[in-house]
Each structure stands twice: as structure tokens, then as C-alpha cells.
Coordinates of C-alpha atoms in Angstrom, one line a residue:
M31 CA -29.7 -22.5 -65.4
T32 CA -28.0 -25.2 -68.0
N33 CA -27.2 -28.1 -66.3
T34 CA -26.9 -31.1 -69.1
E35 CA -25.0 -33.7 -68.7
T36 CA -21.8 -33.3 -70.7
S37 CA -19.0 -35.2 -72.7
T38 CA -16.4 -32.5 -72.9
L39 CA -15.4 -29.6 -70.9
K40 CA -12.9 -26.9 -71.8
I41 CA -11.7 -25.1 -68.0
A42 CA -9.3 -21.7 -68.8
L43 CA -7.7 -21.7 -66.1
A44 CA -6.5 -17.9 -65.5
Q45 CA -3.2 -16.9 -63.4
L46 CA -2.6 -13.4 -63.3
N47 CA -1.3 -10.2 -60.8
P48 CA -4.4 -8.2 -58.6
I49 CA -3.9 -5.2 -56.9
V50 CA -5.1 -5.4 -52.8
G51 CA -8.3 -3.2 -53.3
D52 CA -8.9 -2.4 -56.6
L53 CA -11.9 -3.3 -57.6
D54 CA -12.0 -1.4 -61.5
G55 CA -8.8 -2.4 -62.3
N56 CA -9.1 -6.2 -61.3
E57 CA -12.8 -7.0 -63.4
R58 CA -11.0 -5.4 -66.5
K59 CA -8.4 -8.3 -66.1
L60 CA -11.1 -10.4 -65.4
L61 CA -13.4 -9.5 -68.1
A62 CA -9.9 -9.3 -71.2
A63 CA -9.5 -13.1 -69.7
R64 CA -12.2 -13.8 -69.9
D65 CA -12.6 -12.4 -73.5
E66 CA -9.3 -14.6 -74.9
A67 CA -10.6 -17.7 -73.1
A68 CA -13.5 -17.1 -75.2
A69 CA -12.1 -16.6 -78.3
L70 CA -10.4 -20.3 -77.4
G71 CA -13.8 -22.3 -77.0
A72 CA -13.8 -21.5 -73.2
D73 CA -16.7 -23.3 -71.2
L74 CA -15.4 -21.7 -68.3
I75 CA -13.1 -19.4 -66.8
V76 CA -11.6 -20.1 -63.7
F77 CA -9.3 -17.3 -61.3
P78 CA -7.2 -16.9 -58.1
E79 CA -8.4 -16.8 -55.1
L80 CA -9.5 -12.8 -54.1
F81 CA -8.8 -12.0 -57.7
L82 CA -11.6 -9.4 -57.5
T83 CA -10.4 -7.6 -54.4
G84 CA -6.9 -9.0 -54.4
Y85 CA -4.7 -10.8 -52.0
P86 CA -4.4 -10.8 -49.1
P87 CA -6.8 -7.9 -48.6
E88 CA -5.7 -8.4 -44.4
D89 CA -8.0 -5.8 -42.1
L90 CA -9.7 -4.1 -45.5
V91 CA -11.9 -7.4 -44.6
L92 CA -13.1 -5.5 -41.0
K93 CA -14.3 -2.6 -43.9
P94 CA -17.5 -2.5 -44.5
A95 CA -17.4 -0.2 -47.0
F96 CA -14.6 -2.8 -48.4
H97 CA -16.6 -6.2 -48.2
N98 CA -20.4 -4.5 -49.3
A99 CA -18.9 -3.0 -52.5
A100 CA -16.9 -6.3 -53.2
R101 CA -20.5 -8.1 -52.8
E102 CA -22.4 -5.5 -55.2
R103 CA -19.3 -5.7 -57.6
V104 CA -19.9 -9.5 -58.1
E105 CA -23.7 -9.1 -58.5
A106 CA -23.2 -5.8 -60.7
L107 CA -20.9 -8.1 -62.8
A108 CA -22.8 -11.6 -63.0
K109 CA -26.0 -9.1 -64.9
R110 CA -23.0 -7.6 -67.1
L111 CA -21.6 -10.3 -68.4
G112 CA -22.1 -11.2 -72.4
P113 CA -22.2 -14.2 -74.6
G114 CA -18.9 -16.2 -73.5
P115 CA -17.9 -18.4 -70.3
A116 CA -19.4 -18.7 -67.1
V117 CA -16.7 -16.7 -64.1
L118 CA -16.0 -19.1 -61.2
V119 CA -13.6 -16.2 -59.4
G120 CA -12.9 -16.1 -56.2
T121 CA -14.4 -12.4 -53.4
V122 CA -14.8 -11.3 -50.3
W123 CA -18.6 -11.7 -49.4
P124 CA -20.9 -10.6 -46.3
D125 CA -23.9 -11.8 -45.3
A126 CA -25.7 -11.9 -42.9
E127 CA -23.5 -14.2 -40.7
G128 CA -20.3 -12.5 -41.0
V129 CA -18.2 -11.9 -44.1
Y130 CA -16.2 -15.2 -45.8
N131 CA -13.4 -15.4 -48.1
A132 CA -15.6 -17.3 -50.9
V133 CA -15.7 -18.4 -54.2
V134 CA -18.7 -17.1 -57.3
L135 CA -20.1 -18.8 -60.2
L136 CA -21.8 -16.6 -62.1
D137 CA -23.2 -18.1 -64.8
E138 CA -26.4 -16.9 -67.0
G139 CA -26.9 -13.4 -65.8
E140 CA -27.1 -14.0 -61.8
V141 CA -24.4 -15.3 -59.5
S142 CA -26.0 -19.2 -59.9
A143 CA -23.2 -20.9 -57.0
V144 CA -21.3 -18.8 -53.6
R145 CA -19.1 -21.3 -51.6
F146 CA -16.9 -20.7 -48.7
K147 CA -13.9 -20.6 -47.6
V148 CA -13.6 -23.8 -44.0
D149 CA -9.9 -24.1 -43.3
L150 CA -9.1 -20.7 -42.4
P151 CA -5.5 -20.3 -41.9
N152 CA -4.3 -19.0 -38.7
Y153 CA -0.1 -19.6 -39.2
G154 CA 2.6 -17.5 -40.7
V155 CA 2.0 -15.2 -43.2
F156 CA -1.8 -15.7 -42.8
D157 CA -4.5 -13.9 -40.0
E158 CA -7.7 -15.3 -41.4
K159 CA -9.3 -16.3 -38.7
R160 CA -8.6 -12.3 -38.1
V161 CA -10.8 -11.1 -40.4
F162 CA -12.9 -14.0 -42.3
K163 CA -15.6 -16.5 -41.1
A164 CA -15.1 -20.1 -41.6
G165 CA -17.5 -21.5 -43.8
E166 CA -19.4 -24.9 -43.8
L167 CA -18.1 -28.2 -44.8
P168 CA -19.3 -27.5 -48.8
S169 CA -21.5 -29.4 -51.6
P170 CA -20.4 -29.7 -55.0
I171 CA -21.6 -27.2 -57.4
S172 CA -23.1 -28.4 -60.2
F173 CA -22.2 -26.7 -63.8
R174 CA -22.9 -28.7 -67.3
G175 CA -23.6 -31.7 -65.3
V176 CA -20.8 -31.7 -64.8
R177 CA -20.8 -31.8 -60.2
L178 CA -17.4 -29.4 -59.2
G179 CA -15.8 -30.0 -56.7
V180 CA -13.7 -25.9 -55.5
P181 CA -12.1 -26.1 -51.8
I182 CA -10.4 -22.4 -52.1
C183 CA -5.9 -23.0 -51.0
E184 CA -5.8 -24.5 -48.0
D185 CA -8.6 -27.0 -47.9
I186 CA -6.9 -28.9 -49.7
W187 CA -3.9 -28.8 -47.5
K188 CA -5.9 -31.1 -45.3
D189 CA -8.5 -34.0 -46.4
E190 CA -11.2 -32.5 -44.8
V191 CA -13.2 -30.7 -47.6
T192 CA -12.1 -32.8 -50.0
E193 CA -13.0 -36.2 -48.3
C194 CA -16.4 -34.2 -48.3
L195 CA -16.9 -32.7 -51.8
A196 CA -15.8 -36.6 -52.9
E197 CA -18.9 -38.3 -51.1
C198 CA -20.8 -35.8 -52.2
G199 CA -20.3 -36.5 -55.9
A200 CA -17.2 -34.4 -56.8
E201 CA -16.5 -35.2 -60.3
I202 CA -13.2 -32.7 -60.8
L203 CA -11.1 -30.8 -58.0
I204 CA -10.8 -26.8 -58.8
V205 CA -9.0 -25.1 -56.2
P206 CA -8.7 -21.7 -56.3
N207 CA -4.9 -20.5 -55.0
G208 CA -3.3 -17.0 -52.8
S209 CA 0.0 -19.5 -52.1
P210 CA 2.5 -17.2 -52.0
F211 CA 6.6 -18.2 -52.2
D212 CA 9.1 -19.3 -50.3
W213 CA 12.4 -21.4 -51.7
K214 CA 10.1 -24.8 -50.8
K215 CA 7.1 -24.1 -51.4
P216 CA 6.5 -25.4 -55.6
D217 CA 7.2 -28.6 -54.5
L218 CA 5.3 -29.0 -51.1
R219 CA 2.0 -27.7 -53.0
V220 CA 2.3 -31.0 -55.8
N221 CA 2.4 -32.7 -52.7
V222 CA -0.4 -31.7 -51.1
A223 CA -2.3 -31.9 -54.4
V224 CA -1.0 -35.8 -55.0
A225 CA -2.1 -37.0 -51.7
R226 CA -5.5 -34.9 -52.5
V227 CA -6.1 -36.5 -55.8
T228 CA -4.4 -40.3 -53.9
E229 CA -7.2 -39.6 -51.4
T230 CA -9.8 -39.1 -53.6
G231 CA -9.5 -40.3 -57.1
L232 CA -10.2 -36.8 -58.6
P233 CA -8.7 -35.1 -61.1
L234 CA -7.1 -31.5 -59.3
A235 CA -6.3 -28.4 -61.1
Y236 CA -5.2 -26.7 -59.3
V237 CA -5.4 -22.5 -60.1
N238 CA -2.3 -19.9 -58.0
Q239 CA -2.1 -15.9 -58.7
I240 CA 1.0 -14.4 -60.2
G241 CA 2.7 -10.5 -58.0
G242 CA 3.8 -9.3 -55.6
Q243 CA 1.7 -7.8 -52.7
D244 CA 4.5 -5.8 -50.1
E245 CA 6.3 -8.7 -48.5
L246 CA 4.4 -11.6 -49.8
V247 CA 5.0 -12.4 -53.3
F248 CA 3.4 -15.2 -55.9
D249 CA 4.7 -17.3 -58.2
G250 CA 2.0 -18.5 -60.5
A251 CA 3.1 -22.4 -60.9
S252 CA -0.8 -23.1 -61.7
F253 CA -1.5 -27.3 -62.8
V254 CA -3.6 -29.6 -63.2
L255 CA -3.4 -33.1 -62.2
N256 CA -5.0 -36.5 -63.7
A257 CA -7.2 -38.9 -61.1
D258 CA -3.9 -41.4 -61.7
R259 CA -1.8 -39.0 -60.5
S260 CA 0.6 -37.5 -64.3
L261 CA 0.7 -34.3 -64.1
A262 CA -1.2 -32.8 -67.5
V263 CA -0.8 -29.1 -67.6
Q264 CA 2.0 -27.3 -65.9
F265 CA 1.8 -22.7 -66.7
P266 CA 4.8 -20.8 -65.9
A267 CA 5.9 -19.2 -62.7
W268 CA 6.5 -15.7 -62.2
T269 CA 4.4 -14.5 -65.4
E270 CA 0.8 -14.2 -66.1
H271 CA -0.8 -17.0 -68.0
V272 CA -4.4 -18.2 -68.5
A273 CA -4.7 -20.9 -71.5
V274 CA -7.1 -23.5 -72.0
T275 CA -7.5 -27.1 -70.8
E276 CA -9.5 -29.4 -72.7
W277 CA -11.3 -32.6 -70.2
T278 CA -13.6 -35.4 -71.9
R279 CA -15.4 -37.8 -69.5
T280 CA -14.3 -41.7 -69.4
A281 CA -15.3 -44.2 -68.2
E282 CA -13.0 -43.8 -65.3
G283 CA -15.0 -40.4 -64.9
W284 CA -13.1 -37.3 -65.6
R285 CA -10.0 -36.4 -67.5
C286 CA -7.5 -33.5 -68.5
L287 CA -6.1 -33.9 -72.3
P288 CA -2.5 -32.8 -71.4
A289 CA -0.2 -30.3 -73.4
P290 CA 2.7 -29.0 -73.0
L291 CA 4.6 -28.7 -69.6
D292 CA 6.3 -25.4 -69.1
R293 CA 9.4 -25.4 -66.8
V294 CA 9.4 -24.5 -63.4
P295 CA 12.4 -22.3 -61.9
E296 CA 14.1 -23.8 -59.3
G297 CA 16.4 -23.3 -56.2
D298 CA 18.5 -19.7 -57.0
A299 CA 17.0 -18.9 -60.3
S300 CA 13.2 -18.7 -58.1
A301 CA 15.1 -16.8 -55.6
Y302 CA 16.5 -14.2 -57.8
Q303 CA 13.0 -13.9 -60.3
A304 CA 10.8 -14.3 -56.9
C305 CA 13.2 -10.2 -55.4
V306 CA 13.0 -8.8 -58.6
L307 CA 9.0 -9.7 -59.0
G308 CA 8.5 -8.5 -55.1
L309 CA 10.3 -5.2 -56.3
R310 CA 8.8 -4.4 -59.4
D311 CA 5.1 -4.7 -57.8
Y312 CA 5.6 -2.9 -55.1
V313 CA 7.2 0.0 -56.9
D314 CA 4.7 0.0 -60.0
K315 CA 1.8 -0.3 -57.6
N316 CA 2.3 2.2 -55.1
R317 CA 2.9 4.0 -58.8
F318 CA 6.4 5.7 -57.8
P319 CA 8.9 6.9 -61.2
G320 CA 11.0 4.5 -59.6
V321 CA 14.3 4.2 -57.2
V322 CA 17.4 5.7 -55.6
L323 CA 19.9 3.3 -53.4
G324 CA 23.0 3.7 -52.4
L325 CA 26.3 2.4 -54.0
S326 CA 29.1 1.7 -52.2
G327 CA 30.5 -1.1 -54.3
G328 CA 30.1 -3.3 -51.8
I329 CA 28.3 -7.3 -53.0
D330 CA 24.5 -6.2 -51.3
S331 CA 24.1 -2.8 -52.7
A332 CA 25.4 -4.4 -56.0
L333 CA 22.4 -7.6 -56.6
V334 CA 20.2 -5.0 -55.7
A335 CA 20.9 -2.2 -58.2
A336 CA 21.1 -5.6 -60.5
M337 CA 17.8 -7.2 -59.2
A338 CA 15.7 -3.2 -59.6
V339 CA 17.2 -2.7 -63.5
D340 CA 16.0 -5.8 -64.2
A341 CA 12.8 -4.9 -62.6
L342 CA 12.2 -1.9 -63.4
G343 CA 14.7 -1.1 -66.8
P344 CA 18.1 0.5 -66.5
D345 CA 16.7 4.2 -66.5
R346 CA 14.3 3.9 -63.9
V347 CA 16.9 3.3 -61.6
H348 CA 19.3 5.8 -60.0
A349 CA 22.6 5.2 -57.9
I350 CA 24.7 7.1 -55.6
M351 CA 28.0 6.5 -54.2
M352 CA 28.6 8.4 -50.7
P353 CA 31.9 8.5 -50.5
Y354 CA 34.4 9.5 -47.4
R355 CA 37.6 9.1 -46.1
Y356 CA 37.9 5.4 -44.8
T357 CA 36.3 5.0 -48.6
S358 CA 38.9 3.1 -50.2
S359 CA 39.3 3.6 -54.6
Q360 CA 38.5 -0.1 -54.8
S361 CA 35.1 0.7 -53.3
I362 CA 34.8 3.2 -55.5
A363 CA 35.8 2.0 -59.2
D364 CA 34.1 -1.7 -58.5
A365 CA 30.7 0.9 -57.2
E366 CA 31.6 3.3 -61.1
A367 CA 32.5 -0.1 -62.8
C368 CA 28.8 -2.0 -61.4
A369 CA 27.0 0.6 -62.6
A370 CA 28.3 0.8 -65.9
A371 CA 27.7 -2.5 -66.3
L372 CA 24.1 -2.2 -65.3
G373 CA 23.4 1.6 -67.7
I374 CA 22.5 3.4 -64.9
K375 CA 23.2 6.6 -64.0
L376 CA 25.5 7.0 -60.5
D377 CA 26.1 10.2 -58.8
T378 CA 28.3 10.7 -55.9
V379 CA 27.8 12.8 -52.9
P380 CA 31.2 13.1 -50.8
I381 CA 29.4 13.3 -47.5
A382 CA 32.7 14.5 -45.7
P383 CA 31.3 18.1 -45.4
A384 CA 27.6 17.2 -43.1
V385 CA 30.1 14.0 -40.9
E386 CA 32.9 17.0 -40.2
H387 CA 30.3 19.8 -39.5
L388 CA 28.0 16.7 -37.1
N389 CA 31.1 16.0 -35.2
A390 CA 32.3 19.4 -35.0
S391 CA 28.7 20.4 -33.4
L392 CA 28.7 17.2 -31.1
A393 CA 32.4 17.7 -30.3
P394 CA 31.6 20.1 -26.9
L395 CA 29.0 17.5 -25.5
F396 CA 31.7 14.2 -26.2
A397 CA 34.7 16.1 -25.2
G398 CA 36.2 13.1 -23.5
R399 CA 35.3 10.9 -24.6
A400 CA 37.1 8.4 -26.8
P401 CA 35.5 7.8 -30.7
D402 CA 33.9 4.6 -31.5
I403 CA 30.7 2.9 -32.6
T404 CA 28.0 7.1 -32.9
E405 CA 30.9 8.4 -34.7
E406 CA 30.6 5.3 -37.4
N407 CA 26.8 5.6 -37.4
V408 CA 27.0 9.4 -38.0
Q409 CA 28.6 8.6 -41.5
S410 CA 26.0 6.0 -42.2
R411 CA 22.8 8.5 -40.3
V412 CA 24.6 11.9 -43.3
R413 CA 24.5 9.1 -45.8
G414 CA 20.8 7.9 -45.5
V415 CA 19.4 12.1 -46.1
I416 CA 21.4 12.3 -48.6
V417 CA 19.7 9.4 -50.4
M418 CA 16.3 10.1 -48.3
A419 CA 16.4 14.0 -49.6
I420 CA 16.3 13.1 -52.8
S421 CA 13.4 10.7 -53.2
N422 CA 12.4 13.7 -51.8
K423 CA 13.1 15.9 -54.2
F424 CA 12.7 13.2 -57.7
G425 CA 9.9 10.7 -55.7
A426 CA 11.4 7.9 -56.1
M427 CA 12.2 5.3 -53.8
V428 CA 14.5 4.7 -51.4
L429 CA 14.9 0.6 -52.2
T430 CA 17.7 -0.2 -48.2
T431 CA 19.7 -3.3 -49.0
G432 CA 20.0 -5.0 -45.4
N433 CA 20.5 -8.8 -46.1
K434 CA 19.0 -11.4 -43.1
S435 CA 22.5 -11.8 -41.7
E436 CA 23.1 -7.9 -41.1
M437 CA 19.5 -7.8 -39.9
S438 CA 19.0 -10.9 -37.8
V439 CA 22.7 -9.6 -35.5
G440 CA 21.6 -5.5 -35.7
Y441 CA 24.6 -5.3 -37.9
A442 CA 23.0 -2.2 -39.2
T443 CA 21.8 1.3 -38.7
L444 CA 18.3 3.1 -37.6
Y445 CA 18.4 5.9 -39.3
G446 CA 21.3 5.3 -41.5
D447 CA 21.7 2.8 -44.0
M448 CA 18.8 1.0 -42.7
N449 CA 16.2 4.4 -44.1
G450 CA 14.5 3.8 -47.5
G451 CA 10.8 2.0 -48.6
F452 CA 11.5 -1.3 -49.6
N453 CA 14.6 -4.1 -49.9
P454 CA 14.1 -7.2 -52.3
V455 CA 17.3 -9.2 -50.3
K456 CA 15.7 -8.5 -46.4
D457 CA 14.9 -12.6 -46.9
L458 CA 18.7 -13.9 -48.3
Y459 CA 20.9 -14.2 -46.1
K460 CA 24.6 -13.4 -46.3
L461 CA 25.6 -16.3 -48.7
E462 CA 22.9 -16.3 -50.3
V463 CA 23.5 -12.8 -51.8
Y464 CA 26.7 -14.3 -53.1
R465 CA 25.3 -17.3 -54.5
L466 CA 22.2 -15.2 -56.2
A467 CA 25.0 -12.3 -57.2
R468 CA 26.4 -15.5 -59.6
W469 CA 23.9 -16.7 -60.3
R470 CA 22.9 -13.2 -61.9
N471 CA 25.6 -12.7 -64.1
A472 CA 25.6 -16.3 -65.1
H473 CA 21.9 -15.8 -65.8
V474 CA 19.3 -13.6 -67.4
P475 CA 15.8 -14.2 -65.5
A476 CA 12.7 -14.5 -67.5
H477 CA 11.2 -10.8 -68.6
G478 CA 14.3 -9.3 -66.4
L479 CA 14.8 -5.7 -67.9
G480 CA 18.6 -5.9 -67.3
S481 CA 21.5 -6.8 -69.7
A482 CA 22.8 -10.5 -69.8
G483 CA 27.4 -10.5 -69.2
I484 CA 28.8 -10.2 -65.8
V485 CA 26.6 -7.0 -64.1
I486 CA 28.3 -7.9 -60.8
P487 CA 31.9 -7.0 -61.0
E488 CA 34.2 -10.4 -59.7
S489 CA 36.2 -7.7 -57.7
I490 CA 32.9 -7.3 -55.5
I491 CA 32.4 -10.8 -55.1
V492 CA 35.7 -12.2 -53.9
R493 CA 35.8 -9.1 -51.9
P494 CA 36.2 -9.6 -48.1
P495 CA 33.2 -7.6 -47.0
T496 CA 33.7 -4.3 -44.6
A497 CA 31.3 -1.3 -44.2
E498 CA 34.4 0.8 -44.3
L499 CA 33.3 3.8 -41.2
R500 CA 36.8 2.9 -39.5
E501 CA 40.2 2.5 -41.1
N502 CA 40.7 -1.4 -42.4
Q503 CA 37.1 -2.6 -40.8
L504 CA 36.2 -6.0 -41.9
D505 CA 32.6 -7.8 -40.9
Q506 CA 34.1 -10.6 -39.5
D507 CA 36.3 -7.9 -37.1
S508 CA 33.1 -8.3 -35.1
L509 CA 30.9 -10.8 -36.0
P510 CA 31.9 -14.6 -36.9
P511 CA 32.8 -15.8 -40.6
Y512 CA 29.3 -15.5 -42.7
E513 CA 30.1 -19.6 -43.7
V514 CA 29.4 -19.8 -39.5
L515 CA 26.5 -17.2 -38.9
D516 CA 24.4 -18.3 -41.4
D517 CA 24.1 -21.2 -40.3
I518 CA 23.5 -20.4 -36.5
L519 CA 21.4 -18.0 -37.7
T520 CA 19.1 -20.5 -39.4
C521 CA 19.4 -22.7 -36.2
L522 CA 17.9 -20.1 -34.4
V523 CA 15.7 -18.2 -36.7
E524 CA 14.0 -20.8 -39.2
Q525 CA 14.7 -23.7 -37.2
E526 CA 14.0 -22.7 -33.4
M527 CA 17.1 -25.1 -32.9
P528 CA 18.0 -25.0 -28.8
V529 CA 21.5 -23.7 -28.1
A530 CA 22.7 -26.5 -27.6
D531 CA 22.0 -28.5 -30.3
V532 CA 23.4 -25.8 -32.3
A533 CA 26.4 -26.1 -30.8
S534 CA 26.6 -30.2 -31.4
R535 CA 26.6 -29.1 -35.5
G536 CA 30.4 -28.3 -34.3
H537 CA 29.7 -24.4 -33.5
P538 CA 31.5 -22.3 -30.6
L539 CA 28.9 -22.9 -27.7
D540 CA 30.4 -18.7 -26.2
V541 CA 29.7 -18.2 -30.3
V542 CA 26.2 -19.7 -31.1
K543 CA 25.0 -17.9 -27.2
K544 CA 26.5 -14.7 -28.4
V545 CA 24.2 -14.4 -32.0
E546 CA 21.3 -16.0 -29.9
R547 CA 22.1 -12.6 -27.4
L548 CA 22.7 -9.9 -30.6
L549 CA 19.7 -11.8 -31.9
Y550 CA 16.7 -10.9 -29.1
L551 CA 18.5 -7.4 -29.1
A552 CA 17.9 -5.9 -32.7
E553 CA 14.4 -7.3 -32.4
Y554 CA 13.7 -3.5 -32.4
K555 CA 15.5 -2.1 -35.1
R556 CA 13.6 -5.0 -37.5
R557 CA 10.9 -4.0 -36.1
Q558 CA 11.5 -0.3 -38.0
A559 CA 13.6 -2.1 -40.3
A560 CA 11.2 -1.4 -44.5
P561 CA 9.1 -4.3 -46.2
G562 CA 11.1 -6.7 -48.0
V563 CA 10.2 -10.2 -50.3
K564 CA 9.7 -12.6 -48.6
I565 CA 11.3 -16.0 -49.6
S566 CA 11.9 -18.4 -46.7
S567 CA 10.6 -20.8 -44.6
R568 CA 9.9 -17.6 -41.6
N569 CA 11.0 -14.2 -42.5
F570 CA 11.1 -11.4 -40.2
G571 CA 7.6 -9.8 -39.7
R572 CA 5.1 -11.9 -40.5
D573 CA 6.6 -14.7 -39.6
R574 CA 8.9 -14.5 -36.8
R575 CA 7.1 -11.7 -34.5
Y576 CA 9.3 -12.0 -32.0
P577 CA 8.7 -9.0 -28.6
I578 CA 10.6 -6.1 -28.2
T579 CA 10.6 -6.7 -24.2
N580 CA 12.0 -9.9 -23.3
R581 CA 14.3 -11.2 -20.9
F582 CA 14.5 -15.2 -21.5
R583 CA 17.6 -16.5 -22.5
E584 CA 18.6 -19.4 -22.2

């Protein structure tokens, strides 16, 4: 190995979008990025956490054929690499002691160093203690005479690993990450990195992946902090990006030369981008030709249609209007206007024949009982059958459109409007749906495939929400106003606040208890719901895992 001390170093950071289990495809991405870095004169190229295998691989790690194939691929790749930058890449790594979340350095025809993740996260969306063995505290990797500390993702969220690396002589911290997005995460990551830089006095390069993986979405936004905590490099969010960072040895240690800083979207802009990228990757990585959805003339389906167009383009989005006797002329007009603004195909399939035939078939069994929610759910389930039939016939995946407020309290019909393969607004409360609709009307997201201008008609945004399953129905007939409901749900779901504390915010205690009861009762529905993009700190499914059978009440 060549480890003669050097005074300059060019380190390429590869913010890329892997696919879990696609060893061939991920290797091709690696080689293409390495070629790009070589053309820029890089000495080393760094990839995100578990890039070669894709992240998170979940229980694939427990499959010997998978983890053995990953190691064999790394060892073969090391031998095949021709002249060019050394490669620091994340992979699953089995040995006689267990299976590790690892980074490997491929240099001069061999695997010249292997380091293991120490702090395996086991909270929220993470379950790494289930599948990986924790590594011992690592020593730095010697590369071209420079001692590189390589903590992996969670290893920097506490100080033990970076402190050990600093004490062992590390000169630069390089952190491969698979850090999923939520509303608060971008600022939190930078704050954590600043804390580690402050404690160690070392510069830090943070390399994150981008892309969607089932419910999770990764925003990239990789960056470099110098030892004085100044931001030297900021990559864009929501897109693949490979760039070389230039480093020089000074009397005070290594310093990264400043580069132009990309602006990272915040707030509603980042949430919208997350939903779009999560949807695009779910559809494309699972090889669906496109999507189909019911377009009702309401705000939720309109926003989902806009996201689908931005993700896939209008030619891959098929909308279906399914009117019945309770569907207003305003809803039909709004659905038509929305489809026209988005440039998508809209077909109309009336549901009256199917609904009335089912009601007639059930009439003898229901004799003597007044119509109720049962008949309302028949309408929803007929619509669910129609979109699933279209999906089966043409191959497009069904998008479901229920928001987090509705999913929280069970304001959705199993095997009806809950039918679908994916839901990009699953983790958005109703008021957030309205905000993102207004944001989209004022902006085209970066890399979005939709047109500029008003794509969600104002009449949809200002109209009181209704399921239109009976005459003159409004959501507020059975639910508190969304300004009240969303605040109560945020307190109960994201913050786990006691009922009394929620009521102390000005909400009637009986209303809070009603919402809490509905939240518990709807767990069985959420277990059967389609996956959807996680953008909050506590989504249903991966983060919040309540039992279905549960008699506890405050």
C-alpha cells in the first residue's frame, strides 16, 4: 500500500440512489461514479452506508445467500478495479463472528481495510440489532498517509465512536450515511455533526444517500464541515450528485476548500419533494408502468394526482371519476378541471349499476334495518373494485389517497378507498395536505415532471371536505374541525401526550377522549393499509407500533 504522507487530497462524495438487493445495478452505479471522479482527479470516492447492497436491507441480511453474495461481490470488485480512485463503500459483511454493517476500502486490487458499525440503532424505523452484530470501537484507516476516521451513520449521534477515533489519531472524519428524511431531520443532522466536530476538533464529511425505499425516503443533502465548524460544502437535496472535495493539510490540520453551497429546500418544499421522490422510486423500482387512482374532486386525490404527475409524468397517470347519486356536479367539474390542468387521462365509470345490484342482493338479509354506514361503505368498496380491476387489466398500480388525519381515526373504508399499492400522502395531516396543495400551485418542484401554474383548482382547496356517500355529507358531521383534530392527533401520535395535557391546550376533554378512542380502534385498519412515504418523526407502521387488541384507556 502506498501511504506516503501527502499535503493535498481529493475526496469525491457520491450521493446516489441504490436499490436494495440489486448488487449488479448498484455496482454499475459505483463504477460510473468512480469514472466520473477519476476524470476530476479524485484520490478516493466515498459512497453512502450499505450502498452496494442497498439500505435498509432488513431481513435480507439474515439470508446467507444474500450476505455471502455481498462479500463475494466486494472481493471480486476489488480485484477488477483498474487505475483510478480508491473506493470506500458500505456493504453487508459476514465473517466467522457474525454479519456486520460495514465499510470497506478497495485500493490497489484488494480489500485493504474493513470497519464495522458500532452503534446499531434500534428505535423508530431502525431495527439493526435484529440483523447485525455490533462492531468494536474502530481505529482510523490509513490512506495515502492520512488517518481517516470512518464512523457509520448512527456512530456520530453519540460521542463514543468519534472520541475513540480522535484519540487514535484520526485526522478527517468521513461518515457514510443512510439517514431517512423527516420534517426536522436536516437541521438535526447538521447539529449532530457540529457537536462531533466541536468535541474532536476534526473536519467531517457527511455522505448521505437519496431515494425511496418502501416507506422511507432519503434526501441526500450531503455536506462537509471544517474543524472550525464552517460549512465548506453543501450538496443539493433530492437528487444524485457526485463532486470532488479538495483538502489541504495546514498547520492546524486538514481543511476542505470551500465550494459553492447548494440551497436545501425546507418546510413544505422538502415535504412535497419527499412525497414525490418516494412515489417515483416505489413505482419505478418495482417496475410498474404507471399508476391509476380515483379522482373524486376532493383535495386529497387532487394532491396525489399532482404528486404522481410530478413523479412520473402525465402519460403514466390514469384518473378515474366514479360518480353516484350523491356526487355533486361541482365534484365532477372539479375533477375534470384538475385532470385537464395536470394533463392526465380521466375516464368516468358510474357506480350506480353495481351499487344498486349489490343493495338489491342484500335487501332480503337487511330487511327491517334502516340504511346506515353499511350502504355508504358499499359505494366505497365498489369504487375499490373498479380501480383494482383497471389495475389488473392494464398493469398500473393503484394509488390510495387517505391522509394521516383520516387514517388516524379510521375515516376510511377497508377494501374500498383504502385499496391500493402505495399512498404518498399517508403521513400528511389534513391541514398539511392543504398547505402542500397551495405550495404546488405556486411552485414546480425540482426535477418535477408536471407543468407550472395552478394544477389544483382553487375551488377544490376552498370547498369543505366531504366523502359524498350520503346527501349533504361533510367530514365535520362526524369529526372535529381539522384545525382541532390535527392538533389533538399531533399531541397523541407524535408526542404521546396524556389526555389531560391535550385538553389543557383548550380542547374539550370529551372531544380529546373521543379522538383517542377512534385512534385506538382504527389500528386494525392501519395494519391493512398500503405503505406510504414517511415524512414525520412518527409515522404509522414503522414508528408507531400499537397492538390491535388493546383495552388500555386513560
